[in-house]
CSV table of C-alpha atoms in Angstrom, one decimal:
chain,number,residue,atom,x,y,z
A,891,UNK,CA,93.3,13.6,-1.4
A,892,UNK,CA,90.2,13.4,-3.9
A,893,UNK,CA,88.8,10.0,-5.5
A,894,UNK,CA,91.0,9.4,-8.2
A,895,UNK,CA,94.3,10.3,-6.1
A,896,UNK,CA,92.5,7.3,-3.3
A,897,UNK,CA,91.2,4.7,-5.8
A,898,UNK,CA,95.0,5.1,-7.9
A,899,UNK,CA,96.9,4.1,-4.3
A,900,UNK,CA,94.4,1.4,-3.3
A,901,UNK,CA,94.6,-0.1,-6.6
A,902,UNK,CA,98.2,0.2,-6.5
A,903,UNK,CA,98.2,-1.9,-3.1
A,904,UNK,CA,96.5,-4.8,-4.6
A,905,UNK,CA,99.0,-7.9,-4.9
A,906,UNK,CA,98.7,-10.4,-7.1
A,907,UNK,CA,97.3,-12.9,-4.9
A,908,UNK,CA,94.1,-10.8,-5.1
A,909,UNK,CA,94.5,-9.9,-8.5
A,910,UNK,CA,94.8,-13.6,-10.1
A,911,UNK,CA,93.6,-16.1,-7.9
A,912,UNK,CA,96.1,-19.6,-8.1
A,913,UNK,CA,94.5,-22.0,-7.9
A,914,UNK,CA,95.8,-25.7,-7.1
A,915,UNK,CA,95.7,-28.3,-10.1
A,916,UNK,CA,95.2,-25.5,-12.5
A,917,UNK,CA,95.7,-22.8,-13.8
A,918,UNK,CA,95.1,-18.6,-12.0
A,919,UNK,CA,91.3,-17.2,-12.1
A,920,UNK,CA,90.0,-14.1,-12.0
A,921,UNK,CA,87.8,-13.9,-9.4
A,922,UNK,CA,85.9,-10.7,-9.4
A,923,UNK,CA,85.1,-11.0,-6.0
A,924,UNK,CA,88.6,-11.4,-4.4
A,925,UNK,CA,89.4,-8.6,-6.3
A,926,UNK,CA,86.5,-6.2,-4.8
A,927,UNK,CA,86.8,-7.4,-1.3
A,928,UNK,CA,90.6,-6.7,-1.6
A,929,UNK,CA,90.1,-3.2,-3.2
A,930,UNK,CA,87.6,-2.7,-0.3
A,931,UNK,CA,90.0,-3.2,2.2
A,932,UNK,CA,92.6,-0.9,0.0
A,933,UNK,CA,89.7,2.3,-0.5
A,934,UNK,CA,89.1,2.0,3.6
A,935,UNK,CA,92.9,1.9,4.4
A,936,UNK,CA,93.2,5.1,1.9
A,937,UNK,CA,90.1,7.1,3.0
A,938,UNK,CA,91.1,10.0,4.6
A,939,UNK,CA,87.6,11.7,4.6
A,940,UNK,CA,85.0,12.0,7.3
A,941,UNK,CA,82.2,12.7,5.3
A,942,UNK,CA,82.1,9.8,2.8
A,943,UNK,CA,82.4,5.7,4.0
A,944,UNK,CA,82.7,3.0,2.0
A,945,UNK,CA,80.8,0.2,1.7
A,946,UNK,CA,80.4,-3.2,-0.6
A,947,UNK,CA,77.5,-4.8,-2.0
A,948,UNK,CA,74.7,-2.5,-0.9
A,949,UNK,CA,71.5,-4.2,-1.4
A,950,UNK,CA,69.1,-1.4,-2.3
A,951,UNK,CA,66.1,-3.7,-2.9
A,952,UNK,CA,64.0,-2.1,0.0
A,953,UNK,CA,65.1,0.7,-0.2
A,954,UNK,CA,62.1,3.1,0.2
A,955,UNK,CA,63.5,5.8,-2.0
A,956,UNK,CA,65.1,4.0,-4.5
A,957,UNK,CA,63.4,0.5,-4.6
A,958,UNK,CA,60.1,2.4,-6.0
A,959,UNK,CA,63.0,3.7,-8.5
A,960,UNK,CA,63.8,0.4,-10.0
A,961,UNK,CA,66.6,-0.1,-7.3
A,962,UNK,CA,65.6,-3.8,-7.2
A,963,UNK,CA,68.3,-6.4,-7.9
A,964,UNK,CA,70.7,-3.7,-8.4
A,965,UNK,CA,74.1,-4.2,-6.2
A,966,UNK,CA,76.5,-1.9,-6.6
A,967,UNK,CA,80.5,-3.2,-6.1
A,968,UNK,CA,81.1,-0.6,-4.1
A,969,UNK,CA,79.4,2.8,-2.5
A,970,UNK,CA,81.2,5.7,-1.4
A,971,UNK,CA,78.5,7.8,0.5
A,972,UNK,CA,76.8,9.1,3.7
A,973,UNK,CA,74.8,6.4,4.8
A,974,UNK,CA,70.8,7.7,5.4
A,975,UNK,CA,71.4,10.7,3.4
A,976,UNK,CA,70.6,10.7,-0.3
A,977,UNK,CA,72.3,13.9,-0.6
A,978,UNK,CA,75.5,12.7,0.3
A,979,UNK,CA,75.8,9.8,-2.7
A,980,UNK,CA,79.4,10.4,-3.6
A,981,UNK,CA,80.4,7.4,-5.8
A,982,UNK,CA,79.3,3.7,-7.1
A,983,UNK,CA,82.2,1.6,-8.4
A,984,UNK,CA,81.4,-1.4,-10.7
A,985,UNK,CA,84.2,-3.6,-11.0
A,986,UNK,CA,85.1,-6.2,-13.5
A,987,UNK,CA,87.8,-8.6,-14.8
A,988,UNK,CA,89.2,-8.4,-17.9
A,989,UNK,CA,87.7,-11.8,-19.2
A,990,UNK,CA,84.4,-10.1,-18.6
A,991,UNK,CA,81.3,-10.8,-21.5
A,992,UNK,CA,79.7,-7.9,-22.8
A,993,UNK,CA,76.5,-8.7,-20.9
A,994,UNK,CA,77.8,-8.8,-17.4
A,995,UNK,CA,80.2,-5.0,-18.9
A,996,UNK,CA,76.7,-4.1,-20.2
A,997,UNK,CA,74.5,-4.7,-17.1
A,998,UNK,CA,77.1,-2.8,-15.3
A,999,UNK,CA,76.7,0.2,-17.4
A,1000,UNK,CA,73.3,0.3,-16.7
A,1001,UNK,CA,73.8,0.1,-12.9
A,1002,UNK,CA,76.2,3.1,-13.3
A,1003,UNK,CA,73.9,4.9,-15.1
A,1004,UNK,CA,70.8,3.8,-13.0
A,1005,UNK,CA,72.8,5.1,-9.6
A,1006,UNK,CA,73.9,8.4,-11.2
A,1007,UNK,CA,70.8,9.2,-12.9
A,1008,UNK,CA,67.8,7.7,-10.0
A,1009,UNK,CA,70.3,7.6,-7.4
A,1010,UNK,CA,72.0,11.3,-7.6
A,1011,UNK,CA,75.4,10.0,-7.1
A,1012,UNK,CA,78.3,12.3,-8.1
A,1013,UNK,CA,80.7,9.5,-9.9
A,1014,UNK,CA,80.4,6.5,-11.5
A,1015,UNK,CA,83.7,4.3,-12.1
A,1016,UNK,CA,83.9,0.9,-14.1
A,1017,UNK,CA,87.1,-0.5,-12.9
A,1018,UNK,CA,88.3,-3.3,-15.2
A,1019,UNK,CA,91.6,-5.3,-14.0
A,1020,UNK,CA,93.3,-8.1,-15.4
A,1021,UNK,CA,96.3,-8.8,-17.4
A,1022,UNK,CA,94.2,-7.8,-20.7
A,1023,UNK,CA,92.3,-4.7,-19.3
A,1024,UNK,CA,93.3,-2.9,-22.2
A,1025,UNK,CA,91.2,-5.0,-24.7
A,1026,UNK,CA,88.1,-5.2,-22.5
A,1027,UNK,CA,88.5,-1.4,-22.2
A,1028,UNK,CA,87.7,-1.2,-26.1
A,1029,UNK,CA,84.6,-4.0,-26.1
A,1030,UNK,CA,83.5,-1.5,-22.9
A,1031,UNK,CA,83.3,1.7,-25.0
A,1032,UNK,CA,81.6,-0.6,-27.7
A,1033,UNK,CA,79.0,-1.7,-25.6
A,1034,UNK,CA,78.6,1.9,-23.6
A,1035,UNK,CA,77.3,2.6,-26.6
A,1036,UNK,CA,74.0,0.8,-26.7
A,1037,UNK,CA,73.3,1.6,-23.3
A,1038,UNK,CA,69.8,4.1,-23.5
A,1039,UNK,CA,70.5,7.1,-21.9
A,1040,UNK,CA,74.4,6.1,-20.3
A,1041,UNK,CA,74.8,8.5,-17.8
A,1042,UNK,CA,78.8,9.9,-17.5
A,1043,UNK,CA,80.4,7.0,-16.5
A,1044,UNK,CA,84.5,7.1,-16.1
A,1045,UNK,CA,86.5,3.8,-17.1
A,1046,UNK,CA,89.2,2.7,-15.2
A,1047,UNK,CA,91.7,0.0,-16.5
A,1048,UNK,CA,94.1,-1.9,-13.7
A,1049,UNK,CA,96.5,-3.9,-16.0
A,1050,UNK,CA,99.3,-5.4,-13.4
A,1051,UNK,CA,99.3,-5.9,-9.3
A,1052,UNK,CA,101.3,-3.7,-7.8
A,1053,UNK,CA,100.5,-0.9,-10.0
A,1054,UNK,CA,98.2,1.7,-9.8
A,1055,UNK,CA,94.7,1.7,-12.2
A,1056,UNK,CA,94.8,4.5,-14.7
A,1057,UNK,CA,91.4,6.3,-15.9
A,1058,UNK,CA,91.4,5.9,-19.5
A,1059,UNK,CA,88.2,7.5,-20.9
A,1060,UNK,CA,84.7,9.0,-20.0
A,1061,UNK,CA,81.6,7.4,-21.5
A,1062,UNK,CA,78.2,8.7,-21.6
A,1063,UNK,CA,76.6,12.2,-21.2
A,1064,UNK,CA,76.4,14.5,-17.6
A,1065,UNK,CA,73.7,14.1,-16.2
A,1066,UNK,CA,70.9,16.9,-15.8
C-alpha cells in the first residue's frame, strides 16, 4: 500500500467523535488536536511498512541538523520517517480544521515547505477536515500563494467522518 492508499483508509476510520468534538452546554468544536491524535492512531493501525514509523509532534528545536536550519519552533502534525536517519524523511503532515484563519493555513505552508526544502522530506500533505473543507481548501490555494518559495505541497480535504479524505490539488513547485 503507498501513502495516499494509507492516509485515504485512516482518514476513512475517523468517527465523528474525533472529527467534531460535542461538547456539553454547547454546541460541537473542532478540535485540531483530537483530530491528529485520532488520525495518529488511524496512520499506525494502517502502516504496513517497515521502513517508515510514524510519529506526532516532533520537536525539532535541538535538533543538531536541522535546528542550525531554522528548525526552531517548528512542530510538524505528523512525521512519517526513519528516526536518526535524515535520509529516510518520508512525509510531514500538517493538519487543520476547516474553521482554520489564513495565518495558522499560512504558517503551515511554510512548515511544509521548510521540511521539504531544509529537511529533504519526500511529501508534504495539508490535511484540512471539517464539514466546510471544501471552502478552506480555496482560501488555502489563495494563501499558498504568498508563501516565498512553497515547496510542492499536496492538499488534502476530509469533508465527513466515516469517509475517506480525497487529495484535491498540488501547490507549490518540486523541489531541486
Amino acid at each position: 500500500m503507498n501513502l495516499s492508499n494509507i492516509l485515504e483508509t485512516a482518514t476513512a476510520g475517523i468517527e465523528e467523535r474525533y472529527f467534531h468534538l460535542k461538547i456539553d452546554g454547547g454546541p460541537a468544536v473542532y478540535r485540531e488536536r483530537v483530530y491528529c491524535y485520532e488520525l495518529y492512531h488511524q496512520l499506525r493501525r494502517n502502516w504496513n511498512r517497515t521502513d517508515y514509523v510514524v510519529n506526532g509532534e516532533v520537536d525539532k528545536s535541538a535538533h543538531p541538523i536541522m535546528a542550525p536550519l531554522g528548525a526552531r519552533g517548528r512542530k510538524p502534525d505528523l512525521l512519517i520517517h526513519g528516526p536518526g536517519d535524515m535520509n529516510a524523511n518520508y512525509a510531514i503532515i500538517e493538519v487543520k480544521p476547516c474553521n482554520a484563519d489564513i495565518r495558522g493555513i499560512t504558517k503551515d505552508l511554510e512548515t511544509l515547505s521548510f521540511f521539504i526544502g531544509k529537511g529533504q522530506y519526500q511529501h508534504g500533505i495539508l490535511l484540512l477536515y471539517g464539514y466546510g473543507a471544501c471552502q478552506t481548501a480555496s482560501r488555502t490555494i489563495k494563501a499558498s500563494k504568498t508563501v516565498e518559495d512553497l515547496k510542492q505541497i499536496e492538499l488534502w480535504i476530509h469533508k465527513n467522518p466515516g469517509s475517506a479524505a480525497i487529495r484535491i490539488a498540488t501547490v507549490g513547485q518540486r523541489s531541486h
